[in-house]
Coordinates of C-alpha atoms in Angstrom, one line a residue:
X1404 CA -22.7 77.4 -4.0
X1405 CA -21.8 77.7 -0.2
X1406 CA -24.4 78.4 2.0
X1407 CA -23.2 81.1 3.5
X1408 CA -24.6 81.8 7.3
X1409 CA -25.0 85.7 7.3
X1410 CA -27.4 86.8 9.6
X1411 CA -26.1 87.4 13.3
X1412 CA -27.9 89.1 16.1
X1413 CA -25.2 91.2 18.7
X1414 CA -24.3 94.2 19.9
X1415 CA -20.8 95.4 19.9
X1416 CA -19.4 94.5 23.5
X1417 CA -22.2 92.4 24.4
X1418 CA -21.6 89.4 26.5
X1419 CA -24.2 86.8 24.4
X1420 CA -24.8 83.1 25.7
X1421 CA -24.8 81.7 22.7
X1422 CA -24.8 77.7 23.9
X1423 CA -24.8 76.1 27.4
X1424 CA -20.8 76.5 28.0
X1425 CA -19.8 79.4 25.3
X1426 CA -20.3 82.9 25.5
X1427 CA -19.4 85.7 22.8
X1428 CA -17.9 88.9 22.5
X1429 CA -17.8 90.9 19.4
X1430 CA -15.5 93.8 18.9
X1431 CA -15.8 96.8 16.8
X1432 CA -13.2 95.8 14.2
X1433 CA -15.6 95.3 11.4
X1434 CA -14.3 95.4 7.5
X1435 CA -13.8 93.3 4.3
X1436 CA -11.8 90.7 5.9
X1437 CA -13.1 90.7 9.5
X1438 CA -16.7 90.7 8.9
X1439 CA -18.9 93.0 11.9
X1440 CA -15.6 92.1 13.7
X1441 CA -13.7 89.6 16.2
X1442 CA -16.1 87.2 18.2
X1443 CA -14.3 86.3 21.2
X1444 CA -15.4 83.1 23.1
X1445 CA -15.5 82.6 26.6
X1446 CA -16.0 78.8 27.5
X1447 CA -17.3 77.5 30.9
X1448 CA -18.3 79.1 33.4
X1449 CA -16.2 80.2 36.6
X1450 CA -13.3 79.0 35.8
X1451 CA -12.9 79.8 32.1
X1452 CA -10.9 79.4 28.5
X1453 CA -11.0 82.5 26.4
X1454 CA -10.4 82.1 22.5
X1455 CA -8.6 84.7 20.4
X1456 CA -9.1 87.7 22.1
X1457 CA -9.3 89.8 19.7
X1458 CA -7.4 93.4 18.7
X1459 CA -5.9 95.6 20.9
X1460 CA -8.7 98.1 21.3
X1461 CA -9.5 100.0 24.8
X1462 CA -12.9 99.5 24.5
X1463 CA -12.8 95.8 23.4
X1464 CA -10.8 95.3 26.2
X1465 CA -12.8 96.8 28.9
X1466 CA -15.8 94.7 27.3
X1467 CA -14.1 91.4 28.4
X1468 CA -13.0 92.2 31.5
X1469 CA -16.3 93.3 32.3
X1470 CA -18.1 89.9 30.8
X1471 CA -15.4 88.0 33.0
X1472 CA -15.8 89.9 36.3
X1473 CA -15.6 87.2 39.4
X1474 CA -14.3 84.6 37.0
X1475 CA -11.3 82.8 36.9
X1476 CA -9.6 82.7 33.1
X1477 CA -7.5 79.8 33.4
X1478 CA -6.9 80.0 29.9
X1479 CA -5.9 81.9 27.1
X1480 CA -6.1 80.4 23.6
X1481 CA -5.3 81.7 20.3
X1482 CA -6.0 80.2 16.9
X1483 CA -3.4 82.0 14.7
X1484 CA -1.1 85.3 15.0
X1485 CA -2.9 87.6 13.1
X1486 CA -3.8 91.4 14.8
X1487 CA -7.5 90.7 14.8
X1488 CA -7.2 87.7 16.4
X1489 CA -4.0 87.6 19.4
X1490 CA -2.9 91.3 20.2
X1491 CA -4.7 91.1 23.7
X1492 CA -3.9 87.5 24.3
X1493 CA -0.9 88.6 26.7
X1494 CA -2.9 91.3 28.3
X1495 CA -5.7 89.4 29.5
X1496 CA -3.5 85.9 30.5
X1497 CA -1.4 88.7 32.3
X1498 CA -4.7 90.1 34.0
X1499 CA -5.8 86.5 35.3
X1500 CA -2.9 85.1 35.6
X1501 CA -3.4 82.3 32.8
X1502 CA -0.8 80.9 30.1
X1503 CA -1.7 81.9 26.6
X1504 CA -1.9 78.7 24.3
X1505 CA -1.4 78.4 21.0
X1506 CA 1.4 77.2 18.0
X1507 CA 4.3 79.4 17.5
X1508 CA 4.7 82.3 14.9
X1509 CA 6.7 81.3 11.3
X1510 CA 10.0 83.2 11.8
X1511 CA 9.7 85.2 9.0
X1512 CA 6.1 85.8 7.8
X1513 CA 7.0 87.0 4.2
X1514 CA 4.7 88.5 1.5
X1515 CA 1.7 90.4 3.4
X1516 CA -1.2 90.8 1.2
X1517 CA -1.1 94.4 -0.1
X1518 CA -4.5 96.2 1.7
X1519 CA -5.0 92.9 3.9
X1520 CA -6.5 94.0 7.2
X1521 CA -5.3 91.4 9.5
X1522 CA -1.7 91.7 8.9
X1523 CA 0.7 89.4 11.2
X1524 CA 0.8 90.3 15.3
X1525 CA 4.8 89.8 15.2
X1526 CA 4.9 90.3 19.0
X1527 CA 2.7 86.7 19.5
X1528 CA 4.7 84.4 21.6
X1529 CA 2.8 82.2 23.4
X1530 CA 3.8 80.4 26.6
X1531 CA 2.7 77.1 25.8
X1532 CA 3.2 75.3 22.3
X1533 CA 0.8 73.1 21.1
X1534 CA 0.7 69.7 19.3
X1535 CA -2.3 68.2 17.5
X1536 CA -4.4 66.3 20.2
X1537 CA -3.4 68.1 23.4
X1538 CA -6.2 68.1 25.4
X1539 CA -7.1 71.0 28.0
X1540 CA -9.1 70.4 30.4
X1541 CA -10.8 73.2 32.7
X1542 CA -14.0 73.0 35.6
X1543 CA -16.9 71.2 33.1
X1544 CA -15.7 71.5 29.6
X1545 CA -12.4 69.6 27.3
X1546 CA -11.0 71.1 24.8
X1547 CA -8.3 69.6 22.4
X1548 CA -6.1 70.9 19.7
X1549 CA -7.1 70.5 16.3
X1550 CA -4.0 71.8 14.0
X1551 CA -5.3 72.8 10.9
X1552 CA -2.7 74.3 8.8
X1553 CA -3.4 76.3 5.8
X1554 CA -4.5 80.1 6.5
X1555 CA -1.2 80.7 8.4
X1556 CA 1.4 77.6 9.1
X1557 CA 0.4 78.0 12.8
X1558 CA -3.5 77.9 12.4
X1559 CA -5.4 75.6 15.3
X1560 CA -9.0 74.9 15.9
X1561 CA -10.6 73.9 19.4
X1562 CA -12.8 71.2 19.8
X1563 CA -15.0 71.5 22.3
X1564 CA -15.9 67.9 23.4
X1565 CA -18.9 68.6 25.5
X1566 CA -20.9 70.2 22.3
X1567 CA -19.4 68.2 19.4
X1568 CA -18.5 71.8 18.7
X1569 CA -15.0 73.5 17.1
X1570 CA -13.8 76.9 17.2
X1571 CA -12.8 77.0 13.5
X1572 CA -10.6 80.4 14.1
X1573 CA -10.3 81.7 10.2
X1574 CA -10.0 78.1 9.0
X1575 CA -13.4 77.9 8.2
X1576 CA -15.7 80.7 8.7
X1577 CA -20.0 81.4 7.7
X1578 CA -19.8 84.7 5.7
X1579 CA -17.1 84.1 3.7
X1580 CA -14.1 81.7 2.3
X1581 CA -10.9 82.3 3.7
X1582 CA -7.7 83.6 1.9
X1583 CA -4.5 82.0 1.5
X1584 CA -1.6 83.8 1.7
X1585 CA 1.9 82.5 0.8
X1586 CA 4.4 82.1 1.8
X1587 CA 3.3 81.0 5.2
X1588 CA -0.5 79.8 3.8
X1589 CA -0.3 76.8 1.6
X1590 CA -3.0 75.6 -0.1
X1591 CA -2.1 71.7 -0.2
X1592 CA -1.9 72.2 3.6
X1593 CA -5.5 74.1 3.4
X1594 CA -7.1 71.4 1.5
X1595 CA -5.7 68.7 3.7
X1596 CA -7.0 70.7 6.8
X1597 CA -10.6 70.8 5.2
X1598 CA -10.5 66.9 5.2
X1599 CA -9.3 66.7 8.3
X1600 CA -11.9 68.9 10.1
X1601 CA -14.7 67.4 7.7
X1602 CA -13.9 63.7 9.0
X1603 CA -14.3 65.0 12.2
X1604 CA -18.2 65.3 11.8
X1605 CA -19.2 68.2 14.5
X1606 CA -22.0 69.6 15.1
X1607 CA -21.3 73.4 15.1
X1608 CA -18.5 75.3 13.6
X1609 CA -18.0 78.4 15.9
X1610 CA -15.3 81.0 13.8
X1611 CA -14.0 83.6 15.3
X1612 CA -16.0 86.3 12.5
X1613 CA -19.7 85.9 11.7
X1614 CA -22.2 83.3 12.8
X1615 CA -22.1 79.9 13.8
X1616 CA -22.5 77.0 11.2
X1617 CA -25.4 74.4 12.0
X1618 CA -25.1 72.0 8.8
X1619 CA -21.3 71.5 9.2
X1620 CA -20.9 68.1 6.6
X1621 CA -22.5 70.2 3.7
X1622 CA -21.3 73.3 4.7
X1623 CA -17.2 72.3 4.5
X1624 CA -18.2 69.7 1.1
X1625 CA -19.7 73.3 -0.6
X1626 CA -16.3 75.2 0.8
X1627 CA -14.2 72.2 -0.6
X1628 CA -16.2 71.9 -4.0
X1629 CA -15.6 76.0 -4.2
X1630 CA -11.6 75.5 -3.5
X1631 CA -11.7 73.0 -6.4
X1632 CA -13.9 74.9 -8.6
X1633 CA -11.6 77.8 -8.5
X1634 CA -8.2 75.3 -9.1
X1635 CA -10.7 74.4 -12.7
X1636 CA -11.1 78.4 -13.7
X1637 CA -7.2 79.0 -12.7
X1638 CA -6.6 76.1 -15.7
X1639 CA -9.1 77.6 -17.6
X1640 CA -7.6 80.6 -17.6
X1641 CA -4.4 79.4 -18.2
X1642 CA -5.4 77.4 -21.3
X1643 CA -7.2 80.4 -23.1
X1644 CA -3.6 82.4 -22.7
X1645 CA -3.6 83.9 -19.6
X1646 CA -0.2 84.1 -18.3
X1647 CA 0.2 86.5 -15.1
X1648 CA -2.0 86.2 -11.9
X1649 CA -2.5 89.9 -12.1
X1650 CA -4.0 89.3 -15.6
X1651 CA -6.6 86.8 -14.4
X1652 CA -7.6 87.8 -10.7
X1653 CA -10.1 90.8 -12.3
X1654 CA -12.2 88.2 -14.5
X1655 CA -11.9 85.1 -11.8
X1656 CA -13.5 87.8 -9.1
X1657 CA -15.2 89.3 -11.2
X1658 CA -18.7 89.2 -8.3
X1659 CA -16.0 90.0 -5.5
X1660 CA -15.7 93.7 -3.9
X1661 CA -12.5 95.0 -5.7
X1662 CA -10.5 95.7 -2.3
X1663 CA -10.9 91.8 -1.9
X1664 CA -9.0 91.1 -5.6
X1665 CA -5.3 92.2 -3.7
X1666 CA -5.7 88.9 -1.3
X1667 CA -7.8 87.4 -3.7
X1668 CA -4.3 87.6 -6.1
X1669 CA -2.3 85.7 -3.1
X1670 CA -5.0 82.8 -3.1
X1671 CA -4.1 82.3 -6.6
X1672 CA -1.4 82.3 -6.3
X1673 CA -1.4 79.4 -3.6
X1674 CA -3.7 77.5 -6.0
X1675 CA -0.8 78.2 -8.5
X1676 CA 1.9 76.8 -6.1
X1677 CA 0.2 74.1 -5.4
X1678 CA -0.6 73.3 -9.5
X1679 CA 3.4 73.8 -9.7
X1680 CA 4.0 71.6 -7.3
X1681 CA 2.0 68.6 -8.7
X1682 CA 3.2 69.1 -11.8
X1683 CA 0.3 70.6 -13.8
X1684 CA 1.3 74.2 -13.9
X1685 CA 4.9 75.0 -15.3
X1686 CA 6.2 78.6 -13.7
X1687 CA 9.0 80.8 -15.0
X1688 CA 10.0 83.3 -11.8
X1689 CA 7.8 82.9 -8.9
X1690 CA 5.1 84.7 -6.5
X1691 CA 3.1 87.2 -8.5
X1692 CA 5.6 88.5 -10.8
X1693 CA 5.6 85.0 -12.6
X1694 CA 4.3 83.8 -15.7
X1695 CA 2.7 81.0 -15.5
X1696 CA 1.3 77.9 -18.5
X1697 CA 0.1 74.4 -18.4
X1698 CA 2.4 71.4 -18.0

């Protein structure tokens, strides 16, 4: 079982200090896949870095601008282009005068999970492109790129050197696991990102929805451990006749609210991808309209 982290004191708006060098703002876009909503992180103090700014919402906005009054945002960072996470990334770098940061867009985004909330933000371009290890460096706090592929092609965590901390974006988040969606989520990528972050050995996961996680070595084991469970029941399934993902999803998420099972199909499908692809699953057509048995 993961132990989830649930509980999480705020207020929508509210500038929180929620460690030495990070503050939070939470906007009011909660819902199944967003959790009470976007948590936007201001680092430093001064001369700041804001992370994923969150959805294009008037009152969001005014919220930030009024937790960053007298500062300088030097800049703006964004951890994937999805609309609950970069919509107001060129409005606020605009406002301050900052670059926005982050890895560039797939040119085509392709299948959108059917009911999925945080749908792609085709308009993200950002000014600077980033590369695994580039370090930014701003008045009392380093952060450096930690490309974690998986969610979305162009996912990318912040590791904030002065806490042992990283801003784990959708990558890894406390309330929930986090969906893959092909074709631009990929779940060999996902599972090699989970690695990579685990070697890593932080302290504090901060994700952009839901609370921080404290116990991070157990915490990514029990998410890794879940990921493989669920490869075991996908060959399960397969072996007692199951043949479409469609078919399966309703028994496999059988404890999960039913407006999940739509996304929840598309992680199965990139499990399913992945079985093809290491030989272990044989597929006649592709995506979910295939039919799928074991090798």
């Amino acid at each position: 079982m993961i132990p989830f982290v649930r509980e999480l004191a705020f207020e929508y708006g509210r500038c929180d200090q929620v460690s030495p060098l990070i503050r939070r703002v939470i906007a009011r876009n909660p819902g199944p896949f967003t959790f009470t909503g976007t948590g936007v992180y201001i680092v430093g103090q001064g001369e700041v870095a804001v992370i994923d700014p969150g959805p294009d919402l008037p009152e969001h906005f005014e919220a930030l601008k009024a937790a960053l009054a007298g500062e300088r945002v030097t800049h703006v960072l964004v951890t994937h282009h999805h609309l609950d996470h970069s919509p107001l990334a060129r409005p606020l770098a605009e406002l301050f005068g900052a670059k926005v940061l982050g890895r560039p867009a797939p040119v085509s985004h392709g299948e959108a999970a059917p009911g999925l909330e945080e749908g792609a933000d085709d308009r993200f371009r950002p000014d600077v492109g980033l590369a695994d290890g580039d370090v930014i460096h701003g008045a009392g706090w380093t952060l450096e790129a930690v490309t974690t592929p998986g969610h979305t092609s162009n996912h990318v965590c912040f590791a904030l050197k002065e806490e042992s901390a990283l801003f784990s974006g959708d990558h890894i988040m406390g309330w929930s696991t986090t969906v893959i969606t092909p074709p631009d989520g990929d779940m060999g990528d996902y599972f090699a990102s989970l690695a990579k972050v685990r070697a890593r050995n932080f302290d504090t996961l901060w994700p952009t929805h839901g609370a921080p996680v404290r116990e991070v070595g157990p915490f990514v084991d029990a998410y890794i451990a879940h990921r493989r469970a669920r490869e075991a029941q996908i060959l399960e399934a397969l072996g007692a006749g199951f043949t479409s993902i469609p078919a399966m999803v309703p028994s496999l998420y059988a404890a999960v609210d039913p407006r999940l099972h739509p996304a929840a199909a598309l992680s199965v499908l990139a499990h399913m991808n992945q079985l093809v692809k290491e030989g272990r699953v044989v597929a006649e057509g592709e995506g979910l309209g295939g039919q799928y048995r074991l090798a």
